[in-house]
mmCIF file of C-alpha atoms in Angstrom:
data_model
loop_
_atom_site.group_PDB
_atom_site.id
_atom_site.type_symbol
_atom_site.label_atom_id
_atom_site.label_comp_id
_atom_site.label_asym_id
_atom_site.label_seq_id
_atom_site.Cartn_x
_atom_site.Cartn_y
_atom_site.Cartn_z
ATOM 1 C CA MET A 1079 -0.054 -0.021 -0.018
ATOM 2 C CA ALA A 1080 2.817 2.423 0.773
ATOM 3 C CA GLY A 1081 4.336 1.648 -2.572
ATOM 4 C CA GLN A 1082 1.276 2.297 -4.470
ATOM 5 C CA SER A 1083 0.501 5.666 -2.611
ATOM 6 C CA THR A 1084 4.069 6.800 -3.361
ATOM 7 C CA GLN A 1085 3.659 5.930 -6.909
ATOM 8 C CA ARG A 1086 0.478 7.892 -7.124
ATOM 9 C CA ARG A 1087 2.161 10.893 -5.642
ATOM 10 C CA VAL A 1088 5.235 10.684 -7.986
ATOM 11 C CA ARG A 1089 3.560 9.932 -11.327
ATOM 12 C CA PRO A 1090 1.590 13.351 -11.576
ATOM 13 C CA TRP A 1091 4.796 15.295 -10.777
ATOM 14 C CA VAL A 1092 6.831 13.313 -13.371
ATOM 15 C CA THR A 1093 4.070 13.901 -15.886
ATOM 16 C CA ASP A 1094 4.058 17.633 -15.445
ATOM 17 C CA VAL A 1095 7.757 17.913 -15.665
ATOM 18 C CA LEU A 1096 7.791 15.977 -18.897
ATOM 19 C CA LEU A 1097 4.862 18.057 -20.373
ATOM 20 C CA GLY A 1098 6.678 21.361 -19.319
ATOM 21 C CA ALA A 1099 9.840 20.096 -20.895
ATOM 22 C CA GLY A 1100 8.089 19.231 -24.130
ATOM 23 C CA VAL A 1101 6.342 22.547 -24.349
ATOM 24 C CA ALA A 1102 9.575 24.436 -23.676
ATOM 25 C CA VAL A 1103 11.499 22.368 -26.317
ATOM 26 C CA THR A 1104 8.729 22.502 -28.916
ATOM 27 C CA VAL A 1105 8.380 26.250 -28.685
ATOM 28 C CA SER A 1106 12.164 26.854 -28.682
ATOM 29 C CA ILE A 1107 12.456 24.826 -31.849
ATOM 30 C CA VAL A 1108 9.711 26.775 -33.580
ATOM 31 C CA ILE A 1109 11.309 30.152 -32.354
ATOM 32 C CA SER A 1110 14.708 29.067 -33.708
ATOM 33 C CA ALA A 1111 13.150 28.722 -37.248
ATOM 34 C CA ASN A 1112 13.229 32.605 -37.262
ATOM 35 C CA GLU A 1113 10.139 33.011 -39.562
ATOM 36 C CA GLY A 1114 8.685 36.408 -39.638
ATOM 37 C CA GLY A 1115 8.810 39.022 -36.957
ATOM 38 C CA ARG A 1116 10.571 42.470 -36.638
ATOM 39 C CA HIS A 1117 13.820 40.980 -35.270
ATOM 40 C CA GLY A 1118 15.437 37.631 -34.685
ATOM 41 C CA PRO A 1119 15.193 35.426 -31.477
ATOM 42 C CA ASP A 1120 17.207 36.326 -28.565
ATOM 43 C CA ARG A 1121 17.750 35.132 -24.939
ATOM 44 C CA VAL A 1122 14.503 36.727 -23.805
ATOM 45 C CA ALA A 1123 12.562 34.759 -26.458
ATOM 46 C CA TYR A 1124 13.952 31.485 -25.332
ATOM 47 C CA LEU A 1125 13.402 32.420 -21.675
ATOM 48 C CA TRP A 1126 9.824 33.077 -22.516
ATOM 49 C CA ALA A 1127 9.614 29.596 -24.020
ATOM 50 C CA VAL A 1128 11.054 27.996 -20.856
ATOM 51 C CA GLY A 1129 8.663 30.104 -18.691
ATOM 52 C CA LEU A 1130 5.772 28.791 -20.831
ATOM 53 C CA GLY A 1131 6.848 25.219 -20.096
ATOM 54 C CA ALA A 1132 7.380 26.036 -16.400
ATOM 55 C CA LEU A 1133 3.714 26.948 -16.046
ATOM 56 C CA MET A 1134 2.923 23.187 -16.487
ATOM 57 C CA LEU A 1135 4.211 22.501 -13.041
ATOM 58 C CA VAL A 1136 1.325 24.239 -11.437
ATOM 59 C CA ARG A 1137 -1.327 23.399 -14.030
ATOM 60 C CA ARG A 1138 -3.157 20.980 -11.676
ATOM 61 C CA ARG A 1139 -3.607 23.508 -8.918
ATOM 62 C CA TYR A 1140 -4.236 26.621 -10.995
ATOM 63 C CA PRO A 1141 -5.486 25.455 -14.389
ATOM 64 C CA VAL A 1142 -7.356 28.670 -15.217
ATOM 65 C CA LEU A 1143 -4.540 30.892 -14.132
ATOM 66 C CA VAL A 1144 -2.071 28.943 -16.200
ATOM 67 C CA LEU A 1145 -4.385 29.354 -19.167
ATOM 68 C CA ALA A 1146 -4.704 33.044 -18.699
ATOM 69 C CA VAL A 1147 -0.996 33.586 -18.358
ATOM 70 C CA SER A 1148 -0.296 31.479 -21.427
ATOM 71 C CA VAL A 1149 -2.683 33.481 -23.583
ATOM 72 C CA LEU A 1150 -1.384 36.831 -22.319
ATOM 73 C CA GLY A 1151 2.162 35.774 -22.730
ATOM 74 C CA LEU A 1152 1.455 34.824 -26.281
ATOM 75 C CA PHE A 1153 0.062 38.257 -27.002
ATOM 76 C CA ALA A 1154 3.012 39.857 -25.392
ATOM 77 C CA TYR A 1155 5.483 37.754 -27.410
ATOM 78 C CA TYR A 1156 3.912 38.785 -30.623
ATOM 79 C CA ALA A 1157 3.708 42.449 -29.522
ATOM 80 C CA ALA A 1158 7.524 42.307 -28.830
ATOM 81 C CA GLY A 1159 7.973 41.438 -32.559
ATOM 82 C CA TYR A 1160 9.666 38.043 -32.084
ATOM 83 C CA PRO A 1161 9.435 35.381 -34.901
ATOM 84 C CA ALA A 1162 6.127 33.704 -35.558
ATOM 85 C CA ILE A 1163 5.343 30.482 -33.608
ATOM 86 C CA GLY A 1164 1.697 29.975 -34.567
ATOM 87 C CA LEU A 1165 -1.199 29.988 -32.227
ATOM 88 C CA ALA A 1166 -2.071 26.463 -31.172
ATOM 89 C CA VAL A 1167 1.439 25.213 -30.216
ATOM 90 C CA PRO A 1168 2.106 27.732 -27.418
ATOM 91 C CA VAL A 1169 -1.343 27.391 -25.627
ATOM 92 C CA ALA A 1170 -2.244 23.731 -26.584
ATOM 93 C CA ALA A 1171 -0.947 22.336 -23.215
ATOM 94 C CA ALA A 1172 -2.659 25.068 -21.227
ATOM 95 C CA LEU A 1173 -5.927 24.329 -23.053
ATOM 96 C CA PHE A 1174 -5.528 20.611 -22.364
ATOM 97 C CA SER A 1175 -4.754 21.167 -18.636
ATOM 98 C CA ALA A 1176 -7.787 23.378 -18.174
ATOM 99 C CA ALA A 1177 -10.186 20.899 -19.956
ATOM 100 C CA GLU A 1178 -8.587 17.983 -17.933
ATOM 101 C CA HIS A 1179 -9.643 19.660 -14.764
ATOM 102 C CA GLY A 1180 -13.173 20.398 -15.844
ATOM 103 C CA ARG A 1181 -12.698 24.061 -17.095
ATOM 104 C CA ILE A 1182 -14.194 23.499 -20.488
ATOM 105 C CA THR A 1183 -15.913 26.921 -20.793
ATOM 106 C CA ALA A 1184 -12.571 28.675 -19.865
ATOM 107 C CA SER A 1185 -10.707 26.498 -22.523
ATOM 108 C CA ILE A 1186 -13.187 27.324 -25.298
ATOM 109 C CA VAL A 1187 -13.241 31.127 -24.435
ATOM 110 C CA ALA A 1188 -9.440 31.281 -24.391
ATOM 111 C CA ALA A 1189 -9.160 29.432 -27.703
ATOM 112 C CA VAL A 1190 -11.770 31.758 -29.375
ATOM 113 C CA LEU A 1191 -10.152 34.863 -27.914
ATOM 114 C CA VAL A 1192 -6.724 33.831 -29.283
ATOM 115 C CA ILE A 1193 -7.986 33.023 -32.731
ATOM 116 C CA VAL A 1194 -10.064 36.232 -33.061
ATOM 117 C CA VAL A 1195 -7.242 38.447 -31.897
ATOM 118 C CA SER A 1196 -4.690 36.796 -34.055
ATOM 119 C CA VAL A 1197 -6.937 37.055 -37.160
ATOM 120 C CA VAL A 1198 -7.928 40.561 -36.636
ATOM 121 C CA PHE A 1199 -4.419 41.718 -35.882
ATOM 122 C CA ARG A 1200 -2.949 39.881 -38.938
ATOM 123 C CA LEU A 1201 -5.544 41.176 -41.291
ATOM 124 C CA ALA A 1202 -5.061 44.742 -39.905
ATOM 125 C CA GLU A 1203 -1.456 44.343 -40.871
ATOM 126 C CA GLY A 1204 -2.414 43.607 -44.372
ATOM 127 C CA GLN A 1205 -1.811 39.989 -44.635
ATOM 128 C CA ASP A 1206 -3.569 37.979 -47.229
ATOM 129 C CA PHE A 1207 -7.094 37.082 -46.180
ATOM 130 C CA SER A 1208 -7.173 33.785 -48.055
ATOM 131 C CA PHE A 1209 -3.905 32.654 -46.473
ATOM 132 C CA VAL A 1210 -4.856 33.712 -42.813
ATOM 133 C CA VAL A 1211 -8.404 32.549 -42.833
ATOM 134 C CA GLY A 1212 -8.570 29.911 -45.581
ATOM 135 C CA TYR A 1213 -5.231 28.182 -44.869
ATOM 136 C CA GLU A 1214 -3.930 28.705 -41.324
ATOM 137 C CA LEU A 1215 -7.244 29.116 -39.452
ATOM 138 C CA ALA A 1216 -8.528 25.526 -39.889
ATOM 139 C CA GLY A 1217 -5.312 24.085 -38.615
ATOM 140 C CA HIS A 1218 -5.229 26.227 -35.460
ATOM 141 C CA VAL A 1219 -8.905 25.491 -34.689
ATOM 142 C CA LEU A 1220 -8.403 21.806 -35.207
ATOM 143 C CA LEU A 1221 -5.297 21.607 -32.925
ATOM 144 C CA MET A 1222 -6.928 23.579 -30.213
ATOM 145 C CA GLY A 1223 -10.052 21.584 -30.479
ATOM 146 C CA ALA A 1224 -8.171 18.350 -30.261
ATOM 147 C CA ALA A 1225 -6.308 19.545 -27.088
ATOM 148 C CA ILE A 1226 -9.565 20.518 -25.380
ATOM 149 C CA ALA A 1227 -11.288 17.284 -26.502
ATOM 150 C CA LEU A 1228 -8.265 15.212 -25.291
ATOM 151 C CA GLY A 1229 -8.300 16.867 -21.816
ATOM 152 C CA ASP A 1230 -12.053 16.523 -21.448
ATOM 153 C CA SER A 1231 -12.009 12.848 -22.374
ATOM 154 C CA LEU A 1232 -9.239 12.094 -19.918
ATOM 155 C CA ARG A 1233 -11.214 13.839 -17.201
ATOM 156 C CA SER A 1234 -14.420 11.879 -18.256
ATOM 157 C CA ARG A 1235 -12.528 8.516 -18.089
ATOM 158 C CA ARG A 1236 -11.176 9.265 -14.648
ATOM 159 C CA THR A 1237 -14.572 10.233 -13.424
ATOM 160 C CA ALA A 1238 -16.094 7.131 -14.736
ATOM 161 C CA GLN A 1239 -13.324 4.978 -13.151
ATOM 162 C CA ALA A 1240 -13.831 6.663 -9.836
ATOM 163 C CA ASP A 1241 -17.656 6.055 -10.197
ATOM 164 C CA ALA A 1242 -16.978 2.478 -10.984
ATOM 165 C CA ARG A 1243 -14.770 2.061 -7.823
ATOM 166 C CA ARG A 1244 -17.444 3.671 -5.718
ATOM 167 C CA ILE A 1245 -20.077 1.466 -7.181
ATOM 168 C CA ALA A 1246 -17.907 -1.725 -6.592
ATOM 169 C CA GLU A 1247 -17.255 -0.679 -2.959
ATOM 170 C CA LEU A 1248 -20.940 -0.005 -2.391
ATOM 171 C CA THR A 1249 -21.888 -3.319 -3.899
ATOM 172 C CA GLU A 1250 -19.251 -5.139 -1.880
ATOM 173 C CA ALA A 1251 -20.461 -3.497 1.326
ATOM 174 C CA ARG A 1252 -24.101 -4.374 0.437
ATOM 175 C CA TYR A 1253 -23.260 -7.996 -0.192
ATOM 176 C CA ARG A 1254 -21.340 -8.153 2.981
ATOM 177 C CA GLN A 1255 -24.177 -6.687 4.918
ATOM 178 C CA GLU A 1256 -26.611 -9.196 3.334
ATOM 179 C CA ALA A 1257 -24.157 -12.041 4.175
ATOM 180 C CA GLN A 1258 -23.977 -10.913 7.828
ATOM 181 C CA ALA A 1259 -27.757 -10.517 7.918
ATOM 182 C CA ARG A 1260 -28.072 -14.108 6.504
ATOM 183 C CA LEU A 1261 -25.565 -15.355 9.119
ATOM 184 C CA ARG A 1262 -27.492 -13.735 11.897
ATOM 185 C CA ASP A 1263 -30.696 -15.181 10.697
ATOM 186 C CA GLU A 1264 -29.034 -18.664 10.459
ATOM 187 C CA ARG A 1265 -27.638 -18.331 13.961
ATOM 188 C CA MET A 1266 -30.968 -17.238 15.331
ATOM 189 C CA ALA A 1267 -32.619 -20.361 13.690
ATOM 190 C CA ILE A 1268 -29.941 -22.617 15.086
ATOM 191 C CA ALA A 1269 -30.496 -21.006 18.587
ATOM 192 C CA ARG A 1270 -34.142 -21.648 18.337
ATOM 193 C CA ASP A 1271 -33.606 -25.189 17.266
ATOM 194 C CA LEU A 1272 -31.167 -25.641 20.123
ATOM 195 C CA HIS A 1273 -33.665 -24.139 22.562
ATOM 196 C CA ASP A 1274 -36.316 -26.612 21.466
ATOM 197 C CA SER A 1275 -34.026 -29.552 21.479
ATOM 198 C CA LEU A 1276 -32.733 -28.816 24.908
ATOM 199 C CA GLY A 1277 -36.178 -28.220 26.218
ATOM 200 C CA HIS A 1278 -37.378 -31.513 24.891
ATOM 201 C CA THR A 1279 -34.279 -33.278 26.202
ATOM 202 C CA THR A 1280 -34.698 -31.847 29.680
ATOM 203 C CA SER A 1281 -38.272 -32.796 29.854
ATOM 204 C CA VAL A 1282 -37.404 -36.387 28.870
ATOM 205 C CA ILE A 1283 -34.649 -36.638 31.394
ATOM 206 C CA ALA A 1284 -36.852 -35.116 34.131
ATOM 207 C CA LEU A 1285 -39.754 -37.544 33.379
ATOM 208 C CA HIS A 1286 -37.595 -40.562 33.347
ATOM 209 C CA ALA A 1287 -35.715 -39.416 36.408
ATOM 210 C CA ASP A 1288 -39.086 -39.591 38.265
ATOM 211 C CA VAL A 1289 -39.705 -42.970 36.830
ATOM 212 C CA ALA A 1290 -36.423 -44.265 38.049
ATOM 213 C CA ARG A 1291 -36.938 -42.750 41.502
ATOM 214 C CA GLU A 1292 -40.265 -44.403 41.812
ATOM 215 C CA ALA A 1293 -38.907 -47.677 40.524
ATOM 216 C CA LEU A 1294 -36.002 -47.879 42.907
ATOM 217 C CA GLY A 1295 -36.607 -50.755 45.314
ATOM 218 C CA ARG A 1296 -39.642 -51.954 43.535
ATOM 219 C CA ASP A 1297 -38.690 -52.759 39.894
ATOM 220 C CA GLU A 1298 -34.891 -52.732 39.311
ATOM 221 C CA ALA A 1299 -35.360 -53.420 35.522
ATOM 222 C CA ALA A 1300 -37.603 -50.400 35.106
ATOM 223 C CA ALA A 1301 -35.132 -48.315 37.045
ATOM 224 C CA ARG A 1302 -32.165 -49.436 35.034
ATOM 225 C CA SER A 1303 -34.147 -48.893 31.770
ATOM 226 C CA ALA A 1304 -35.094 -45.370 32.794
ATOM 227 C CA LEU A 1305 -31.489 -44.504 33.833
ATOM 228 C CA GLU A 1306 -30.157 -45.919 30.562
ATOM 229 C CA LEU A 1307 -32.666 -43.888 28.588
ATOM 230 C CA ILE A 1308 -31.541 -40.701 30.603
ATOM 231 C CA ARG A 1309 -27.949 -41.459 29.848
ATOM 232 C CA SER A 1310 -28.482 -42.018 26.073
ATOM 233 C CA THR A 1311 -30.633 -38.931 25.897
ATOM 234 C CA ALA A 1312 -28.109 -36.768 27.630
ATOM 235 C CA ARG A 1313 -25.391 -38.074 25.476
ATOM 236 C CA ARG A 1314 -27.368 -37.220 22.222
ATOM 237 C CA SER A 1315 -28.106 -33.836 23.589
ATOM 238 C CA MET A 1316 -24.410 -33.261 24.365
ATOM 239 C CA ASP A 1317 -23.521 -34.221 20.820
ATOM 240 C CA ASP A 1318 -26.234 -31.946 19.386
ATOM 241 C CA LEU A 1319 -24.980 -29.137 21.652
ATOM 242 C CA ARG A 1320 -21.309 -29.572 20.470
ATOM 243 C CA ARG A 1321 -22.350 -29.488 16.839
ATOM 244 C CA THR A 1322 -24.600 -26.406 17.332
ATOM 245 C CA VAL A 1323 -21.803 -24.521 19.156
ATOM 246 C CA THR A 1324 -19.436 -25.281 16.321
ATOM 247 C CA LEU A 1325 -21.917 -23.844 13.907
ATOM 248 C CA LEU A 1326 -22.472 -20.749 16.090
ATOM 249 C CA ARG A 1327 -18.780 -20.069 16.547
ATOM 250 C CA SER A 1328 -17.534 -17.265 14.323
ATOM 251 C CA PRO A 1329 -14.465 -17.968 12.090
ATOM 252 C CA GLY A 1330 -12.624 -15.176 13.665
ATOM 253 C CA ASP A 1331 -13.160 -16.266 17.251
ATOM 254 C CA PRO A 1332 -9.757 -16.586 18.910
ATOM 255 C CA PRO A 1333 -8.906 -20.168 19.970
ATOM 256 C CA ARG A 1334 -9.114 -21.000 23.607
ATOM 257 C CA THR A 1335 -5.931 -21.671 25.576
ATOM 258 C CA VAL A 1336 -5.409 -25.344 25.995
ATOM 259 C CA VAL A 1337 -5.562 -26.357 29.649
ATOM 260 C CA SER A 1338 -3.453 -29.503 30.003
ATOM 261 C CA LEU A 1339 -0.624 -30.904 32.001
ATOM 262 C CA ALA A 1340 1.256 -31.157 28.778
ATOM 263 C CA ASN A 1341 1.387 -27.338 28.764
ATOM 264 C CA LEU A 1342 2.781 -26.643 32.211
ATOM 265 C CA ASP A 1343 5.797 -24.886 30.524
ATOM 266 C CA ALA A 1344 3.329 -21.915 30.249
ATOM 267 C CA VAL A 1345 2.983 -22.002 34.075
ATOM 268 C CA THR A 1346 6.625 -22.681 34.974
ATOM 269 C CA ARG A 1347 7.959 -19.912 32.606
ATOM 270 C CA ALA A 1348 7.153 -17.209 35.087
ATOM 271 C CA ALA A 1349 8.980 -19.109 37.962
ATOM 272 C CA SER A 1350 11.929 -19.588 35.814
ATOM 273 C CA ALA A 1351 12.042 -15.913 34.770
ATOM 274 C CA ALA A 1352 11.857 -15.079 38.505
ATOM 275 C CA GLY A 1353 15.032 -17.023 39.121
ATOM 276 C CA PHE A 1354 13.581 -20.315 40.449
ATOM 277 C CA ASP A 1355 14.938 -23.710 39.532
ATOM 278 C CA VAL A 1356 11.811 -25.617 38.339
ATOM 279 C CA ASP A 1357 11.674 -29.348 38.283
ATOM 280 C CA VAL A 1358 8.557 -30.857 36.649
ATOM 281 C CA ARG A 1359 7.637 -34.521 36.484
ATOM 282 C CA VAL A 1360 4.415 -35.786 35.130
ATOM 283 C CA ALA A 1361 3.606 -39.522 35.253
ATOM 284 C CA VAL A 1362 0.215 -40.031 33.725
ATOM 285 C CA ASP A 1363 -0.539 -43.464 32.235
ATOM 286 C CA THR A 1364 -3.917 -42.882 30.552
ATOM 287 C CA PRO A 1365 -5.694 -39.820 29.259
ATOM 288 C CA LEU A 1366 -7.320 -37.901 32.144
ATOM 289 C CA PRO A 1367 -10.839 -36.688 32.228
ATOM 290 C CA ALA A 1368 -10.954 -33.075 31.007
ATOM 291 C CA PRO A 1369 -12.341 -31.685 34.423
ATOM 292 C CA VAL A 1370 -9.615 -33.355 36.347
ATOM 293 C CA GLU A 1371 -6.861 -32.229 34.067
ATOM 294 C CA ALA A 1372 -8.176 -28.729 34.037
ATOM 295 C CA ALA A 1373 -8.251 -28.673 37.853
ATOM 296 C CA ALA A 1374 -4.804 -30.028 38.157
ATOM 297 C CA PHE A 1375 -3.405 -27.466 35.724
ATOM 298 C CA ARG A 1376 -5.233 -24.684 37.590
ATOM 299 C CA ILE A 1377 -3.951 -25.940 40.950
ATOM 300 C CA VAL A 1378 -0.367 -26.007 39.737
ATOM 301 C CA GLN A 1379 -0.815 -22.561 38.206
ATOM 302 C CA GLU A 1380 -2.100 -21.061 41.431
ATOM 303 C CA ALA A 1381 0.526 -22.768 43.603
ATOM 304 C CA VAL A 1382 3.433 -21.630 41.314
ATOM 305 C CA THR A 1383 1.994 -18.184 41.324
ATOM 306 C CA ASN A 1384 2.025 -18.147 45.141
ATOM 307 C CA VAL A 1385 5.635 -19.406 45.116
ATOM 308 C CA VAL A 1386 6.700 -16.610 42.699
ATOM 309 C CA ARG A 1387 4.926 -14.051 44.776
ATOM 310 C CA HIS A 1388 5.818 -15.060 48.331
ATOM 311 C CA SER A 1389 8.588 -17.570 48.554
ATOM 312 C CA ALA A 1390 12.146 -16.729 49.494
ATOM 313 C CA GLY A 1391 13.487 -20.001 48.123
ATOM 314 C CA SER A 1392 15.265 -20.838 44.900
ATOM 315 C CA ARG A 1393 13.627 -24.189 43.858
ATOM 316 C CA VAL A 1394 10.192 -25.441 43.147
ATOM 317 C CA GLU A 1395 9.166 -29.018 42.403
ATOM 318 C CA ILE A 1396 6.063 -29.962 40.471
ATOM 319 C CA ARG A 1397 4.847 -33.556 40.594
ATOM 320 C CA ALA A 1398 1.700 -35.114 38.938
ATOM 321 C CA GLU A 1399 1.264 -38.854 39.405
ATOM 322 C CA GLN A 1400 -1.535 -41.174 38.477
ATOM 323 C CA HIS A 1401 -2.235 -44.286 40.562
ATOM 324 C CA ALA A 1402 -5.045 -46.186 42.117
ATOM 325 C CA GLY A 1403 -7.792 -44.327 40.195
ATOM 326 C CA GLN A 1404 -6.667 -40.870 41.374
ATOM 327 C CA LEU A 1405 -4.274 -38.098 40.397
ATOM 328 C CA THR A 1406 -1.883 -36.606 42.982
ATOM 329 C CA VAL A 1407 -0.461 -33.220 42.210
ATOM 330 C CA THR A 1408 2.313 -31.814 44.526
ATOM 331 C CA VAL A 1409 3.947 -28.265 44.413
ATOM 332 C CA ALA A 1410 6.633 -27.802 46.846
ATOM 333 C CA ASP A 1411 9.312 -24.994 47.184
ATOM 334 C CA THR A 1412 12.339 -24.434 49.484
ATOM 335 C CA GLY A 1413 11.090 -21.104 50.713
ATOM 336 C CA SER A 1414 10.298 -20.117 54.282
ATOM 337 C CA ASP A 1415 7.058 -18.215 54.137
ATOM 338 C CA PRO A 1416 5.058 -18.516 50.913
ATOM 339 C CA THR A 1417 1.606 -18.188 52.708
ATOM 340 C CA PRO A 1418 -0.392 -15.562 50.714
ATOM 341 C CA GLY A 1419 -1.511 -12.789 53.018
ATOM 342 C CA PRO A 1420 -3.892 -13.589 55.841
ATOM 343 C CA GLU A 1421 -4.725 -17.038 54.675
ATOM 344 C CA PRO A 1422 -4.119 -19.416 57.497
ATOM 345 C CA THR A 1423 -1.886 -22.387 56.887
ATOM 346 C CA ARG A 1424 -3.573 -25.785 57.537
ATOM 347 C CA THR A 1425 -2.639 -29.339 56.846
ATOM 348 C CA GLU A 1426 -6.205 -30.625 56.762
ATOM 349 C CA PRO A 1427 -8.923 -29.768 54.258
ATOM 350 C CA ILE A 1428 -11.166 -26.918 55.135
ATOM 351 C CA PRO A 1429 -14.704 -27.483 53.863
ATOM 352 C CA ASP A 1430 -16.363 -24.689 51.840
ATOM 353 C CA PRO A 1431 -19.944 -24.084 52.766
ATOM 354 C CA GLU A 1432 -20.908 -23.285 49.241
ATOM 355 C CA PRO A 1433 -18.602 -24.966 46.693
ATOM 356 C CA THR A 1434 -19.062 -23.810 43.215
ATOM 357 C CA ARG A 1435 -19.114 -27.325 41.842
ATOM 358 C CA SER A 1436 -21.085 -26.665 38.569
ATOM 359 C CA ALA A 1437 -18.792 -23.738 37.673
ATOM 360 C CA GLU A 1438 -15.704 -25.892 38.417
ATOM 361 C CA LEU A 1439 -16.886 -28.705 36.231
ATOM 362 C CA ALA A 1440 -17.889 -26.368 33.410
ATOM 363 C CA GLY A 1441 -14.380 -24.883 32.887
ATOM 364 C CA PRO A 1442 -11.954 -22.343 34.246
ATOM 365 C CA PRO A 1443 -13.096 -20.669 37.444
ATOM 366 C CA ALA A 1444 -14.262 -17.146 37.895
ATOM 367 C CA TYR A 1445 -13.339 -15.338 41.221
ATOM 368 C CA ARG A 1446 -15.391 -12.398 42.473
ATOM 369 C CA ASP A 1447 -13.802 -9.542 44.351
ATOM 370 C CA ALA A 1448 -15.956 -9.023 47.462
ATOM 371 C CA ALA A 1449 -15.016 -5.311 47.476
ATOM 372 C CA THR A 1450 -15.546 -4.439 43.862
ATOM 373 C CA GLY A 1451 -17.837 -7.171 42.639
ATOM 374 C CA VAL A 1452 -15.549 -7.729 39.657
ATOM 375 C CA VAL A 1453 -15.510 -11.179 38.340
ATOM 376 C CA GLU A 1454 -11.945 -12.371 37.385
ATOM 377 C CA PRO A 1455 -11.987 -15.211 34.860
ATOM 378 C CA GLN A 1456 -8.263 -15.896 35.287
ATOM 379 C CA ALA A 1457 -7.202 -18.977 37.253
ATOM 380 C CA VAL A 1458 -5.005 -16.973 39.616
ATOM 381 C CA ALA A 1459 -7.014 -15.583 42.468
ATOM 382 C CA ARG A 1460 -6.233 -12.490 44.497
ATOM 383 C CA SER A 1461 -3.562 -12.737 47.256
ATOM 384 C CA GLY A 1462 -5.210 -14.199 50.458
ATOM 385 C CA HIS A 1463 -7.624 -16.478 48.572
ATOM 386 C CA GLY A 1464 -5.383 -18.662 46.506
ATOM 387 C CA ILE A 1465 -5.363 -21.772 48.842
ATOM 388 C CA ALA A 1466 -9.102 -21.528 49.357
ATOM 389 C CA GLY A 1467 -9.762 -21.376 45.598
ATOM 390 C CA MET A 1468 -7.415 -24.358 44.969
ATOM 391 C CA ARG A 1469 -9.193 -26.301 47.762
ATOM 392 C CA GLU A 1470 -12.587 -25.338 46.280
ATOM 393 C CA ARG A 1471 -11.451 -26.631 42.879
ATOM 394 C CA ALA A 1472 -10.236 -29.967 44.321
ATOM 395 C CA GLU A 1473 -13.334 -30.490 46.438
ATOM 396 C CA SER A 1474 -15.649 -29.765 43.532
ATOM 397 C CA LEU A 1475 -14.245 -32.962 41.933
ATOM 398 C CA GLY A 1476 -14.590 -35.004 45.173
ATOM 399 C CA GLY A 1477 -10.852 -34.567 46.007
ATOM 400 C CA THR A 1478 -8.823 -32.985 48.794
ATOM 401 C CA LEU A 1479 -6.112 -30.461 49.081
ATOM 402 C CA THR A 1480 -3.640 -29.757 51.823
ATOM 403 C CA ALA A 1481 -1.281 -26.876 52.138
ATOM 404 C CA GLY A 1482 1.291 -26.261 54.783
ATOM 405 C CA HIS A 1483 4.820 -25.988 55.930
ATOM 406 C CA ARG A 1484 7.161 -28.983 55.848
ATOM 407 C CA GLN A 1485 10.807 -29.435 56.680
ATOM 408 C CA THR A 1486 11.884 -28.754 53.157
ATOM 409 C CA GLY A 1487 9.570 -25.844 52.623
ATOM 410 C CA PHE A 1488 5.924 -25.066 51.736
ATOM 411 C CA VAL A 1489 3.830 -27.918 50.047
ATOM 412 C CA VAL A 1490 0.671 -27.978 48.306
ATOM 413 C CA ARG A 1491 -0.732 -31.353 47.653
ATOM 414 C CA ALA A 1492 -4.022 -32.184 45.911
ATOM 415 C CA VAL A 1493 -5.673 -35.680 45.458
ATOM 416 C CA LEU A 1494 -8.130 -35.773 42.640
ATOM 417 C CA PRO A 1495 -10.286 -38.919 41.867
ATOM 418 C CA LEU A 1496 -10.413 -39.795 38.182
ATOM 419 C CA GLU A 1497 -13.890 -40.919 38.409
ATOM 420 C CA PRO A 1498 -16.714 -38.879 40.045
ATOM 421 C CA ALA A 1499 -17.724 -40.038 43.561
#
């Protein structure tokens, strides 16, 4: 784009210089022929030719002024008695420039004025009428008319191109708006279908949940059948929900950050940058359930953040081990006091009266500042609530979390069951 804009700025300037040079050279050649006039060409005559060409450098900004100066300069040249140079050649470029910039009336008036003054002056001097009017006049008129017509046609073509570009831009904008409107309508239709589908699925699940509850202890086969129907209905509903969300997602939506133990380097990078020696060991045999892996990742993230903020040590160890149907996550440092703010250090779990289990299972947590009411979607809670947040996350999955001082430093240990309790 920068190269194109530069080209557009330079090209008119180069064109004007070339046109001015052409006018100066052409008029100088005609002057050097030394035909007619009361005295031969001198330095002033050639300077006049150069000045006539120099007017082309400002023809775009002052087209009418350039035309008027060219006409008056031509009259002054002939009044000084220099050799004849014709009429059309000296003023053709000025006529073309004025017509190119939409000054058609000024061009025609100037051409008529030059022709009339020239013919009257030459006839008053006693020149032959048939030669002046019958021979030379037609050539001058044709050349001036051609210059005016060329300038006007160039202006018309540029105007047509600009109009075509505007029409193309407006058409493109209209098509884009129509496409966006169709996309909105399609998304609204998908949302309505999703609402109807989820409403139906919820009704079926609620109905058969009542059937299973009534059948418990009476008809085990009916209870199992109802529960199986609930499970299959919920699974189909989740599949439909995933497909619908995929359709509703815009192509330009930014991808979500992958929350996985395989991406712990994103967590440990801050500790390494702060001067800690980080030792990470992950021993996982089978793929972990997504809620468990997300909780483990966030617990490690919060614990490492607390180490970076509060620990005076130089080493942090991260362990994630899978055994006996559970995942054990341990973060230990060699510091002396990494406890964040007023949070009391305890070695036993502290139950939370209202654990946000549904929010934890749904995805990354959201912490609300009690003072401002602002919800923070980041995994790192404010100072003083980090351990409580990690404990809530572990307990939402049926696990436990302990945090406290050991002989080697401060240790955070979470035990997360791989299967829901």
